[in-house]
Amino acid sequence: MKQSSPPLLVDRLRRAAFEGIALLVWLVAIIGFLALVSFDADDPGWNSTGRQEAHNLIGLSGAWLADVALSLLGYAAYVLPLWLAHLGIQIIRKPWLAEDWDPLIPSLRALGLLLLLICTSTLGALHFDVDALPYGAGGILGESLSSLMHLQLGQVGSTLLFLTGFLAAVSLVTGWSWLSIMDELGHALVEAGYWLWDRVQPVEVDDEPYEEAGSTAHLASSRRALSAPVKEEVVEEEVVEDVDEPTSSSAGWLSRLKLPFQHRDETEDDVIDFDDPQKVEPRLETAAPAPMADTAPKKRQPAAESPTSQAHSESLMPHSAATMFDETSDAGDQSATGDPQSQAQHALPWTTETSAEAPASDLQVWTVDRLQPAKPKTLASGEGELPALGLLTPNKRGQASYSADELTALAELLQQRLVEFGIKAEVDEVMPGPVVTRFELALAPGVKSSKITNLAKDLARALKVPAVRVVEVIAGKSTVGVEIPNSQRAMIRLHEVLSSAAFDHARDTLPLALGQNIAGEPVVANLAKMPHLLVAGTTGSGKSVGVNAMLLSLLYRLDPEQLRLIMIDPKMLELSVYEGIPHLLAPVVTDMKEAANALRWCVAEMERRYKLMAAMGVRNINGFNDKLAEAQKAGAKVADPLAAEGDDAYLEALPYIVVVIDEFADMMMIVGKKVEELIARLAQKARAAGIHLILATQRPSVDVITGLIKANVPTRIAFQVSSKIDSRTILDQGGAEQLLGNGDMLYLPTGASQPLRVHGAFVDDDEVHRVVEDWKLRGEPDYIDSILSGDVEAASLAGLEAEGSDNKGSAETEDDLYDEAVAFVIDSGRASASAIQRRFKIGYNRAARLVEGMESAGLVSSMQSNGQREVLVPRSHDSG
Ligand SMILES: Nc1ncnc2c1ncn2[C@@H]1O[C@H](COP(=O)(O)OP(=O)(O)OP(=O)(O)O)[C@@H](O)[C@H]1O
């Protein structure tokens, strides 16, 4: 306490002293100004002894002061009180306490003031003829210099010389950059132009679905045409600023710096090939919304016959009758991984594409916003096949990130700070993006990149930013990336990503618009390829917004015939908004018992689909639907091989089923480990059956994200978390603790070792409501009651039991096997389905069911986080 008070007191006194000095300086400025404006040539002073009394507002002293100043400098004398006012502000701001303060600065400022006085007075003398002042408009200084220079350079030459000197002097004294001022002025002018354009040309917002929005496409192209010259102008100005940068030691990277608003080379490849590491790295050139006419979503299946929704829902119901496809279902699963059709698609389940003709997205954000009102004009209409993009809020004006000056300063500061930490590194390239700017560092030989990673927190502190993320490996480069948050963060709206070429061209079956990468390119992932997704992050990190954005991307692409949803929302908060959309297979589930039933139903449906696929001789749901479509084209109906005898049921195309669990930690807590098993079972082989899981949790701990879940859910997204341990739990590596929150995420695609940083697309509750309302107007959901009631469980279990007993032929034999299996488990002390499977040479499903039976009987524990079960019955019990 005692120790801390003196510095505090000294600090306060020092601040008071500075404020006192500043006030004094302002007082002098005001006195000087008043003395100058009230100058009267007849007042007593340097040049006049006319009258005794001075009329000057500051009295005799003012009269003398003004006389001397105006005689020496002419009107340039007014510069002095202005400069004093500026000096007062500087004293208050104390720039010399800033870390980048250089003692050379006051000398340069003083030099600037001298130059300013010289140039102003000379320009005054050159151009104004005034009698009111004792020595003309330029005073003695200006008059003498002007007559001298007039002889040498003439009127025009002298004017140009001193005007240039004047501009340079203003920059030196104030630190203002004329180029920035011109830039700002240009922006203001362009804004005014757009404002006017808005007034004279009312904008039609696309209230038609994509494919019917030809007029909007026209509008979009005319907007682009309008925006093009503006873009050129901005690029030019930015580049000039770069070139003029005088003292940068980072000139190397500056020449490579790609600023926003840059044109893309139209000959470049548009689609990033993720097999090619060179191309995986985000490029700065960004994609813009595609013309709306091109964004027409194609239906997966040409609906030759439009089935009634009742018939459709029945096709989803698991049948219990057939018992003949036990092993084939597993075989189907394995073979599905080698499906040539799926191989023909992207190698990794995500795409980022850029449009060849597209202008940079920042510019697009900027111009479109100027042309489009911030609020969507389209209301839910239920017209068209899919919702109109106009239901979503378009982007607000893109905020500028760092200027070239600031980037230079930041790069130098970064290098300097690293040197202070004992690391020699040079900024090699800078990539400004919408949310962060990546500085790529070339490290001196022998410097380990992990050293920088360990310094991430210290660097953030030293650079005065909330967080710094270090990217140790940048594919195809020898540099290390340091991602520093922008001073102003751009908001990325779902509208922007959904209207991008990447989303439009993505032939993904289940496209998820995630957001933009660090270079501002849209990132669209394919849930069908993932095939399941785990989303985790601390509360408030943007998970729910992220999940909403994913769901809306699906709802913007697929109708209920193509996609069905099961939503589980233990918090009764986030997903209930979707209640009533026709895609739902069941009302949004909030009761956890019902949630477990829903998962069981999914398992049964998966098994049913495997049997159907086996019967059709296809490997996955795409093959199944294609075959069915072929048959329908030929005018044939395919009988349901699983239908009960005498029942003339026919097969229908199978929709994808996406199960979204918003907080599966709660579910695991309430229902227990059973959920983990169900999820694992579903995750293991649901891909080929077209059933996909999105699991979200705000508790990234090992008891929630267990080994079993991780092993089965290979694609993960981590939003901001509080510790490196949490990040490791989700991604098996650190990094998520260095994120910025608000939708900032790390996306780890299946099989990738390095996560991709994505700034999540934002979508607010109103937008979700609008899309939901739009879908509700198109149709009502056709719920399958048995999903929640659990009735179907009996059917499915019966089916599964029959399937399991298929090897042996009857249920009785299975009963016999149960006793034997119990004996084996207790003897061996191994309660594992695979051990039973090997020992009794039965199928996995049957073995797993035997173990489940033992669990229900309390003989073995439920599955633990390491995937093992404990035998709860001692051996003596068995022998006794
Ligand atoms: N992509 C984004 N861009 C900008 N801001 C965002 C984004 N995503 C989320 N936010 C901001 O973060 C806030 C919290 O987001 P969200 O509700 O999705 O967090 P959460 O992780 O789901 O939290 P909880 O677990 O408590 O529900 C939002 O209200 C919004 O202001």
Short mmCIF file of C-alpha atoms in Angstrom, two decimals, residues 412-855:
data_model
loop_
_atom_site.label_atom_id
_atom_site.label_comp_id
_atom_site.label_asym_id
_atom_site.label_seq_id
_atom_site.Cartn_x
_atom_site.Cartn_y
_atom_site.Cartn_z
CA GLU A 412 8.23 -3.06 -37.46
CA LEU A 413 6.83 -3.19 -33.96
CA LEU A 414 6.37 -6.95 -34.29
CA GLN A 415 9.98 -7.41 -35.40
CA GLN A 416 11.16 -5.15 -32.62
CA ARG A 417 9.18 -6.99 -29.97
CA LEU A 418 10.45 -10.33 -31.20
CA VAL A 419 14.01 -9.04 -30.94
CA GLU A 420 13.27 -8.03 -27.36
CA PHE A 421 12.23 -11.62 -26.72
CA GLY A 422 15.45 -12.79 -28.32
CA ILE A 423 14.03 -13.84 -31.69
CA LYS A 424 15.40 -12.56 -34.93
CA ALA A 425 12.74 -12.59 -37.61
CA GLU A 426 11.78 -10.52 -40.58
CA VAL A 427 8.31 -9.82 -41.87
CA ASP A 428 8.20 -11.48 -45.26
CA GLU A 429 4.61 -10.97 -46.29
CA VAL A 430 1.52 -9.34 -44.91
CA MET A 431 -2.02 -10.49 -45.60
CA PRO A 432 -4.70 -8.16 -44.34
CA GLY A 433 -8.08 -9.86 -43.96
CA PRO A 434 -11.51 -8.93 -42.69
CA VAL A 435 -10.85 -9.78 -39.06
CA VAL A 436 -7.14 -10.46 -38.64
CA THR A 437 -3.97 -9.59 -40.50
CA ARG A 438 -1.41 -12.29 -40.97
CA PHE A 439 2.25 -11.32 -40.83
CA GLU A 440 4.44 -14.03 -42.26
CA LEU A 441 7.81 -14.13 -40.59
CA ALA A 442 11.03 -15.49 -42.02
CA LEU A 443 12.94 -16.73 -39.00
CA ALA A 444 16.68 -16.45 -38.67
CA PRO A 445 18.41 -19.83 -39.02
CA GLY A 446 18.17 -21.91 -35.86
CA VAL A 447 15.08 -20.19 -34.46
CA LYS A 448 12.32 -22.64 -33.59
CA SER A 449 8.79 -21.69 -34.52
CA SER A 450 7.50 -23.08 -31.23
CA LYS A 451 9.42 -20.30 -29.51
CA ILE A 452 7.06 -17.81 -31.11
CA THR A 453 4.02 -19.92 -30.23
CA ASN A 454 5.06 -19.84 -26.59
CA LEU A 455 5.29 -16.09 -26.82
CA ALA A 456 1.75 -15.63 -28.20
CA LYS A 457 0.40 -14.12 -24.99
CA ASP A 458 3.43 -11.88 -24.44
CA LEU A 459 3.24 -10.71 -28.03
CA ALA A 460 -0.45 -9.87 -27.64
CA ARG A 461 0.42 -7.84 -24.55
CA ALA A 462 3.34 -6.12 -26.20
CA LEU A 463 1.32 -5.27 -29.29
CA LYS A 464 -1.67 -4.23 -27.15
CA VAL A 465 -4.11 -6.54 -28.92
CA PRO A 466 -6.56 -8.99 -27.34
CA ALA A 467 -4.94 -12.12 -28.76
CA VAL A 468 -2.31 -13.21 -31.22
CA ARG A 469 -2.44 -16.55 -32.98
CA VAL A 470 0.73 -18.17 -34.21
CA VAL A 471 0.59 -20.53 -37.19
CA GLU A 472 3.71 -22.63 -37.01
CA VAL A 473 3.28 -24.35 -40.32
CA ILE A 474 2.01 -22.63 -43.44
CA ALA A 475 1.68 -25.21 -46.18
CA GLY A 476 4.19 -24.70 -48.95
CA LYS A 477 6.07 -21.95 -47.15
CA SER A 478 8.99 -21.74 -44.80
CA THR A 479 7.51 -18.83 -42.91
CA VAL A 480 5.67 -18.68 -39.61
CA GLY A 481 2.36 -16.81 -39.45
CA VAL A 482 1.42 -14.38 -36.74
CA GLU A 483 -2.23 -13.37 -36.89
CA ILE A 484 -2.97 -10.04 -35.29
CA PRO A 485 -6.54 -8.82 -34.84
CA ASN A 486 -7.52 -5.83 -36.93
CA SER A 487 -8.24 -2.59 -35.17
CA GLN A 488 -11.69 -2.71 -36.73
CA ARG A 489 -13.28 -6.05 -37.33
CA ALA A 490 -15.50 -6.57 -40.34
CA MET A 491 -18.79 -8.35 -39.79
CA ILE A 492 -19.25 -11.30 -42.12
CA ARG A 493 -22.90 -11.97 -42.74
CA LEU A 494 -24.37 -15.23 -43.92
CA HIS A 495 -25.88 -13.33 -46.84
CA GLU A 496 -22.39 -12.65 -48.14
CA VAL A 497 -21.28 -16.27 -47.93
CA LEU A 498 -24.49 -17.69 -49.37
CA SER A 499 -24.36 -15.28 -52.28
CA SER A 500 -20.71 -16.09 -52.98
CA ALA A 501 -19.55 -18.11 -55.93
CA ALA A 502 -18.12 -20.67 -53.51
CA PHE A 503 -21.56 -21.54 -52.19
CA ASP A 504 -23.16 -21.23 -55.55
CA HIS A 505 -20.71 -23.49 -57.34
CA ALA A 506 -20.27 -25.95 -54.52
CA ARG A 507 -21.74 -29.19 -55.74
CA ASP A 508 -21.72 -30.32 -52.16
CA THR A 509 -24.69 -32.35 -51.19
CA LEU A 510 -24.96 -30.84 -47.73
CA PRO A 511 -23.18 -27.51 -47.97
CA LEU A 512 -22.44 -25.65 -44.76
CA ALA A 513 -21.53 -22.01 -45.15
CA LEU A 514 -19.05 -21.52 -42.34
CA GLY A 515 -17.80 -18.00 -42.99
CA GLN A 516 -14.63 -16.57 -44.48
CA ASN A 517 -11.01 -17.54 -44.12
CA ILE A 518 -8.40 -15.04 -42.98
CA ALA A 519 -8.06 -13.66 -46.49
CA GLY A 520 -11.78 -13.02 -46.72
CA GLU A 521 -12.60 -15.93 -49.03
CA PRO A 522 -15.84 -17.78 -48.33
CA VAL A 523 -15.47 -21.19 -46.74
CA VAL A 524 -18.12 -23.75 -47.51
CA ALA A 525 -17.85 -27.23 -46.06
CA ASN A 526 -19.72 -30.36 -47.03
CA LEU A 527 -21.38 -32.20 -44.17
CA ALA A 528 -21.94 -35.23 -46.38
CA LYS A 529 -18.18 -35.69 -46.61
CA MET A 530 -17.33 -34.95 -43.02
CA PRO A 531 -19.49 -37.12 -42.29
CA HIS A 532 -20.19 -35.91 -38.73
CA LEU A 533 -19.25 -32.65 -37.10
CA LEU A 534 -18.34 -31.71 -33.58
CA VAL A 535 -18.70 -28.05 -32.65
CA ALA A 536 -17.33 -26.89 -29.32
CA GLY A 537 -16.44 -23.61 -27.73
CA THR A 538 -16.92 -21.69 -24.56
CA THR A 539 -20.19 -19.94 -23.85
CA GLY A 540 -20.62 -16.78 -25.88
CA SER A 541 -18.02 -17.79 -28.45
CA GLY A 542 -20.50 -17.91 -31.32
CA LYS A 543 -21.48 -21.56 -31.43
CA SER A 544 -25.20 -21.03 -31.66
CA VAL A 545 -24.80 -18.44 -34.37
CA GLY A 546 -22.50 -20.88 -36.17
CA VAL A 547 -25.00 -23.74 -35.90
CA ASN A 548 -27.78 -21.44 -37.13
CA ALA A 549 -25.65 -20.41 -40.10
CA MET A 550 -25.06 -24.08 -40.93
CA LEU A 551 -28.73 -24.93 -40.65
CA LEU A 552 -29.75 -21.99 -42.79
CA SER A 553 -27.23 -22.98 -45.46
CA LEU A 554 -28.90 -26.37 -45.60
CA LEU A 555 -32.37 -24.82 -45.67
CA TYR A 556 -31.25 -22.58 -48.52
CA ARG A 557 -30.19 -25.57 -50.59
CA LEU A 558 -32.39 -28.53 -49.80
CA ASP A 559 -36.12 -29.06 -49.62
CA PRO A 560 -37.83 -31.54 -47.29
CA GLU A 561 -37.73 -34.22 -49.98
CA GLN A 562 -33.98 -34.01 -49.94
CA LEU A 563 -33.27 -33.26 -46.32
CA ARG A 564 -34.94 -34.11 -43.05
CA LEU A 565 -33.86 -32.81 -39.69
CA ILE A 566 -34.00 -34.02 -36.14
CA MET A 567 -33.16 -31.30 -33.65
CA ILE A 568 -32.28 -31.99 -30.05
CA ASP A 569 -32.12 -28.97 -27.80
CA PRO A 570 -31.74 -29.75 -24.10
CA LYS A 571 -31.39 -26.05 -23.30
CA MET A 572 -34.82 -25.42 -24.88
CA LEU A 573 -33.37 -22.25 -26.25
CA GLU A 574 -31.57 -22.27 -29.51
CA LEU A 575 -33.31 -24.70 -31.83
CA SER A 576 -36.94 -24.25 -30.84
CA VAL A 577 -37.13 -21.43 -33.37
CA TYR A 578 -37.12 -24.09 -36.10
CA GLU A 579 -40.28 -25.66 -34.74
CA GLY A 580 -42.77 -26.20 -37.55
CA ILE A 581 -40.53 -26.23 -40.62
CA PRO A 582 -41.44 -29.01 -43.03
CA HIS A 583 -37.97 -30.55 -42.80
CA LEU A 584 -38.49 -31.71 -39.24
CA LEU A 585 -39.04 -35.41 -38.68
CA ALA A 586 -40.17 -34.76 -35.13
CA PRO A 587 -40.89 -31.69 -33.04
CA VAL A 588 -37.71 -30.11 -31.64
CA VAL A 589 -36.71 -32.50 -28.89
CA THR A 590 -36.16 -31.02 -25.47
CA ASP A 591 -36.88 -34.06 -23.33
CA MET A 592 -33.74 -36.14 -23.04
CA LYS A 593 -35.52 -39.46 -22.86
CA GLU A 594 -37.16 -38.63 -26.15
CA ALA A 595 -33.78 -37.57 -27.45
CA ALA A 596 -32.36 -41.01 -26.70
CA ASN A 597 -35.38 -42.53 -28.45
CA ALA A 598 -34.68 -40.32 -31.46
CA LEU A 599 -31.11 -41.55 -31.62
CA ARG A 600 -32.28 -45.14 -31.37
CA TRP A 601 -34.70 -44.49 -34.19
CA CYS A 602 -31.81 -43.14 -36.24
CA VAL A 603 -29.81 -46.30 -35.59
CA ALA A 604 -32.76 -48.38 -36.72
CA GLU A 605 -33.30 -46.20 -39.76
CA MET A 606 -29.63 -46.54 -40.59
CA GLU A 607 -29.87 -50.30 -40.44
CA ARG A 608 -32.99 -50.24 -42.58
CA ARG A 609 -31.26 -48.10 -45.16
CA TYR A 610 -28.30 -50.46 -45.24
CA LYS A 611 -30.60 -53.30 -46.00
CA LEU A 612 -32.32 -51.33 -48.74
CA MET A 613 -29.00 -50.36 -50.25
CA ALA A 614 -27.81 -53.94 -50.12
CA ALA A 615 -31.01 -55.07 -51.81
CA MET A 616 -30.46 -52.53 -54.56
CA GLY A 617 -26.79 -53.43 -54.85
CA VAL A 618 -25.57 -49.90 -54.20
CA ARG A 619 -23.05 -48.55 -51.79
CA ASN A 620 -24.60 -45.38 -50.54
CA ILE A 621 -27.69 -43.25 -50.50
CA ASN A 622 -26.67 -41.39 -53.67
CA GLY A 623 -26.42 -44.65 -55.56
CA PHE A 624 -29.75 -45.73 -54.13
CA ASN A 625 -31.50 -42.51 -55.14
CA ASP A 626 -29.90 -42.58 -58.59
CA LYS A 627 -31.06 -46.13 -59.20
CA LEU A 628 -34.54 -45.26 -58.07
CA ALA A 629 -34.58 -42.23 -60.32
CA GLU A 630 -33.47 -44.37 -63.25
CA ALA A 631 -36.27 -46.83 -62.57
CA GLN A 632 -38.78 -44.04 -62.27
CA LYS A 633 -37.58 -42.56 -65.54
CA ALA A 634 -38.20 -45.89 -67.16
CA GLY A 635 -41.70 -45.81 -65.68
CA ALA A 636 -41.05 -48.60 -63.20
CA LYS A 637 -41.75 -48.75 -59.51
CA VAL A 638 -39.43 -50.60 -57.20
CA ALA A 639 -41.11 -52.75 -54.61
CA ASP A 640 -39.90 -52.33 -51.06
CA PRO A 641 -37.93 -55.50 -50.30
CA LEU A 642 -38.49 -54.96 -46.60
CA ALA A 643 -42.24 -54.62 -46.78
CA ALA A 644 -44.36 -57.22 -45.07
CA GLU A 645 -45.75 -59.90 -47.27
CA GLY A 646 -48.88 -58.82 -49.09
CA ASP A 647 -48.02 -55.18 -48.58
CA ASP A 648 -47.53 -53.37 -51.92
CA ALA A 649 -45.14 -50.77 -50.63
CA TYR A 650 -42.82 -49.12 -53.10
CA LEU A 651 -39.49 -47.50 -52.52
CA GLU A 652 -39.12 -43.73 -52.40
CA ALA A 653 -35.99 -41.64 -52.67
CA LEU A 654 -34.24 -41.43 -49.33
CA PRO A 655 -33.67 -37.96 -47.95
CA TYR A 656 -30.55 -37.07 -46.01
CA ILE A 657 -31.14 -36.96 -42.29
CA VAL A 658 -29.19 -34.45 -40.25
CA VAL A 659 -29.36 -34.77 -36.50
CA VAL A 660 -28.40 -31.61 -34.63
CA ILE A 661 -27.73 -31.84 -30.92
CA ASP A 662 -27.21 -28.39 -29.51
CA GLU A 663 -25.80 -29.32 -26.11
CA PHE A 664 -24.90 -32.93 -26.00
CA ALA A 665 -23.11 -32.55 -22.66
CA ASP A 666 -26.52 -32.06 -21.05
CA MET A 667 -27.86 -35.04 -22.90
CA MET A 668 -24.98 -37.19 -21.75
CA MET A 669 -25.46 -36.03 -18.22
CA ILE A 670 -29.17 -36.81 -18.15
CA VAL A 671 -29.35 -39.95 -20.23
CA GLY A 672 -25.93 -41.28 -19.36
CA LYS A 673 -23.33 -43.11 -21.34
CA LYS A 674 -26.00 -44.73 -23.46
CA VAL A 675 -26.02 -41.57 -25.56
CA GLU A 676 -22.33 -41.85 -26.17
CA GLU A 677 -22.78 -45.39 -27.39
CA LEU A 678 -25.70 -44.48 -29.61
CA ILE A 679 -23.78 -41.56 -31.09
CA ALA A 680 -20.73 -43.73 -31.61
CA ARG A 681 -22.75 -46.45 -33.24
CA LEU A 682 -24.50 -44.00 -35.48
CA ALA A 683 -21.33 -42.16 -36.31
CA GLN A 684 -19.46 -45.32 -37.21
CA LYS A 685 -21.52 -46.19 -40.23
CA ALA A 686 -24.25 -43.65 -40.84
CA ARG A 687 -22.34 -41.87 -43.59
CA ALA A 688 -23.30 -44.14 -46.43
CA ALA A 689 -26.88 -44.17 -45.16
CA GLY A 690 -27.06 -40.39 -45.48
CA ILE A 691 -27.46 -39.77 -41.75
CA HIS A 692 -25.20 -37.08 -40.38
CA LEU A 693 -24.62 -35.65 -36.94
CA ILE A 694 -23.83 -32.15 -35.81
CA LEU A 695 -22.90 -32.22 -32.14
CA ALA A 696 -22.42 -28.96 -30.29
CA THR A 697 -21.22 -28.41 -26.78
CA GLN A 698 -20.00 -25.58 -24.65
CA ARG A 699 -18.19 -27.99 -22.35
CA PRO A 700 -15.05 -29.09 -24.14
CA SER A 701 -13.96 -31.51 -21.44
CA VAL A 702 -12.88 -35.11 -21.78
CA ASP A 703 -15.96 -36.43 -20.01
CA VAL A 704 -18.11 -34.87 -22.74
CA ILE A 705 -15.88 -35.11 -25.78
CA THR A 706 -14.79 -38.63 -24.96
CA GLY A 707 -12.31 -40.71 -26.84
CA LEU A 708 -15.16 -42.70 -28.30
CA ILE A 709 -16.90 -39.62 -29.66
CA LYS A 710 -13.66 -38.18 -30.98
CA ALA A 711 -12.79 -41.41 -32.71
CA ASN A 712 -16.12 -41.39 -34.50
CA VAL A 713 -16.59 -37.71 -35.22
CA PRO A 714 -13.53 -36.78 -37.23
CA THR A 715 -14.44 -33.26 -38.31
CA ARG A 716 -14.27 -30.66 -35.60
CA ILE A 717 -14.83 -26.97 -35.19
CA ALA A 718 -13.45 -25.17 -32.18
CA PHE A 719 -14.72 -21.74 -31.31
CA GLN A 720 -12.87 -19.75 -28.68
CA VAL A 721 -12.04 -21.72 -25.55
CA SER A 722 -10.48 -20.63 -22.31
CA SER A 723 -7.43 -22.87 -22.22
CA LYS A 724 -5.00 -24.78 -24.37
CA ILE A 725 -6.22 -27.98 -22.71
CA ASP A 726 -9.76 -27.36 -23.96
CA SER A 727 -8.38 -26.67 -27.42
CA ARG A 728 -6.49 -29.97 -27.30
CA THR A 729 -9.64 -31.78 -26.20
CA ILE A 730 -11.41 -30.58 -29.31
CA LEU A 731 -8.70 -30.38 -31.96
CA ASP A 732 -5.88 -32.46 -30.46
CA GLN A 733 -3.80 -29.31 -30.60
CA GLY A 734 -3.71 -25.82 -29.14
CA GLY A 735 -4.82 -22.70 -30.97
CA ALA A 736 -8.50 -22.23 -30.11
CA GLU A 737 -7.50 -20.37 -26.93
CA GLN A 738 -5.93 -17.72 -29.16
CA LEU A 739 -9.15 -17.03 -31.05
CA LEU A 740 -11.05 -13.78 -30.76
CA GLY A 741 -14.57 -14.99 -29.95
CA ASN A 742 -17.62 -13.71 -31.82
CA GLY A 743 -17.65 -16.54 -34.30
CA ASP A 744 -13.89 -16.83 -34.77
CA MET A 745 -13.24 -20.56 -35.23
CA LEU A 746 -10.71 -23.23 -36.14
CA TYR A 747 -12.05 -25.77 -38.58
CA LEU A 748 -10.29 -29.12 -38.71
CA PRO A 749 -11.47 -31.08 -41.73
CA THR A 750 -11.30 -34.87 -41.68
CA GLY A 751 -7.76 -36.05 -42.10
CA ALA A 752 -6.22 -32.59 -42.00
CA SER A 753 -3.46 -31.93 -39.53
CA GLN A 754 -3.65 -28.16 -39.58
CA PRO A 755 -6.89 -26.42 -38.73
CA LEU A 756 -8.15 -23.62 -40.92
CA ARG A 757 -9.08 -20.35 -39.27
CA VAL A 758 -12.55 -19.26 -40.28
CA HIS A 759 -14.37 -16.13 -39.25
CA GLY A 760 -17.90 -17.36 -38.77
CA ALA A 761 -20.80 -16.03 -40.77
CA PHE A 762 -23.18 -14.03 -38.63
CA VAL A 763 -26.90 -14.52 -38.75
CA ASP A 764 -29.28 -12.99 -36.24
CA ASP A 765 -32.47 -14.36 -34.76
CA ASP A 766 -34.66 -12.26 -37.06
CA GLU A 767 -33.04 -13.76 -40.13
CA VAL A 768 -33.56 -17.26 -38.78
CA HIS A 769 -37.19 -16.40 -38.07
CA ARG A 770 -37.72 -15.11 -41.58
CA VAL A 771 -36.31 -18.23 -43.23
CA VAL A 772 -38.27 -20.45 -40.84
CA GLU A 773 -41.49 -18.54 -41.58
CA ASP A 774 -40.76 -18.82 -45.28
CA TRP A 775 -40.44 -22.59 -45.02
CA LYS A 776 -43.51 -22.83 -42.83
CA LEU A 777 -45.53 -21.13 -45.55
CA ARG A 778 -44.45 -23.83 -47.97
CA GLY A 779 -45.64 -26.73 -45.93
CA GLU A 780 -46.12 -28.38 -42.61
CA PRO A 781 -43.89 -30.98 -41.07
CA ASP A 782 -45.02 -34.55 -41.25
CA TYR A 783 -43.88 -35.89 -37.94
CA ILE A 784 -43.17 -39.53 -37.33
CA ASP A 785 -44.59 -40.13 -33.88
CA SER A 786 -42.57 -43.21 -33.19
CA ILE A 787 -39.32 -41.23 -33.25
CA LEU A 788 -39.95 -39.70 -29.86
CA SER A 789 -42.29 -42.24 -28.34
CA GLY A 790 -39.78 -45.00 -28.59
CA ASP A 791 -42.36 -47.35 -30.11
CA VAL A 792 -40.16 -47.71 -33.06
CA GLU A 793 -37.41 -48.85 -30.79
CA ALA A 794 -39.18 -52.11 -30.19
CA ALA A 795 -39.63 -52.56 -33.90
CA SER A 796 -36.08 -51.67 -34.66
CA LEU A 797 -34.74 -53.77 -31.85
CA ALA A 798 -36.81 -56.65 -33.04
CA GLY A 799 -35.36 -56.07 -36.45
CA LEU A 800 -31.90 -55.90 -35.05
CA GLU A 801 -32.35 -58.98 -32.95
CA ALA A 802 -33.65 -60.87 -35.88
CA GLU A 803 -30.76 -59.54 -37.87
CA GLY A 804 -28.32 -60.58 -35.19
CA SER A 805 -29.76 -64.02 -34.88
CA ASP A 806 -29.65 -64.53 -38.57
CA ASN A 807 -26.39 -66.42 -38.22
CA LYS A 808 -27.91 -68.90 -35.94
CA GLY A 809 -31.39 -68.94 -37.28
CA SER A 810 -33.63 -68.36 -34.25
CA ALA A 811 -34.12 -66.24 -31.17
CA GLU A 812 -33.88 -69.25 -28.86
CA THR A 813 -30.32 -69.95 -29.90
CA GLU A 814 -29.48 -66.39 -29.07
CA ASP A 815 -30.87 -66.84 -25.59
CA ASP A 816 -28.63 -69.80 -25.18
CA LEU A 817 -25.72 -67.81 -26.42
CA TYR A 818 -26.48 -65.10 -23.91
CA ASP A 819 -25.72 -67.40 -20.98
CA GLU A 820 -22.58 -68.65 -22.63
CA ALA A 821 -21.55 -65.10 -23.42
CA VAL A 822 -22.09 -64.05 -19.80
CA ALA A 823 -19.95 -66.94 -18.65
CA PHE A 824 -17.26 -66.02 -21.12
CA VAL A 825 -17.27 -62.36 -20.07
CA ILE A 826 -17.07 -63.16 -16.38
CA ASP A 827 -14.38 -65.77 -16.94
CA SER A 828 -12.23 -63.68 -19.15
CA GLY A 829 -12.97 -60.39 -17.38
CA ARG A 830 -13.39 -58.80 -20.81
CA ALA A 831 -16.72 -57.17 -21.51
CA SER A 832 -16.06 -56.29 -25.09
CA ALA A 833 -18.34 -56.88 -28.02
CA SER A 834 -15.44 -57.69 -30.30
CA ALA A 835 -14.11 -60.34 -27.91
CA ILE A 836 -17.55 -61.98 -27.84
CA GLN A 837 -17.76 -61.62 -31.59
CA ARG A 838 -14.48 -63.46 -32.05
CA ARG A 839 -15.17 -66.07 -29.40
CA PHE A 840 -18.60 -67.05 -30.72
CA LYS A 841 -18.00 -66.14 -34.34
CA ILE A 842 -21.08 -63.96 -34.53
CA GLY A 843 -21.76 -60.56 -36.14
CA TYR A 844 -20.81 -57.38 -34.37
CA ASN A 845 -24.39 -56.22 -33.91
CA ARG A 846 -25.37 -59.34 -32.13
CA ALA A 847 -22.30 -59.29 -29.91
CA ALA A 848 -22.91 -55.64 -29.07
CA ARG A 849 -26.48 -56.46 -28.15
CA LEU A 850 -25.35 -59.24 -25.89
CA VAL A 851 -23.09 -56.81 -24.06
CA GLU A 852 -25.93 -54.28 -23.85
CA GLY A 853 -28.11 -57.00 -22.36
CA MET A 854 -25.41 -57.62 -19.77
CA GLU A 855 -25.29 -53.92 -19.04
#
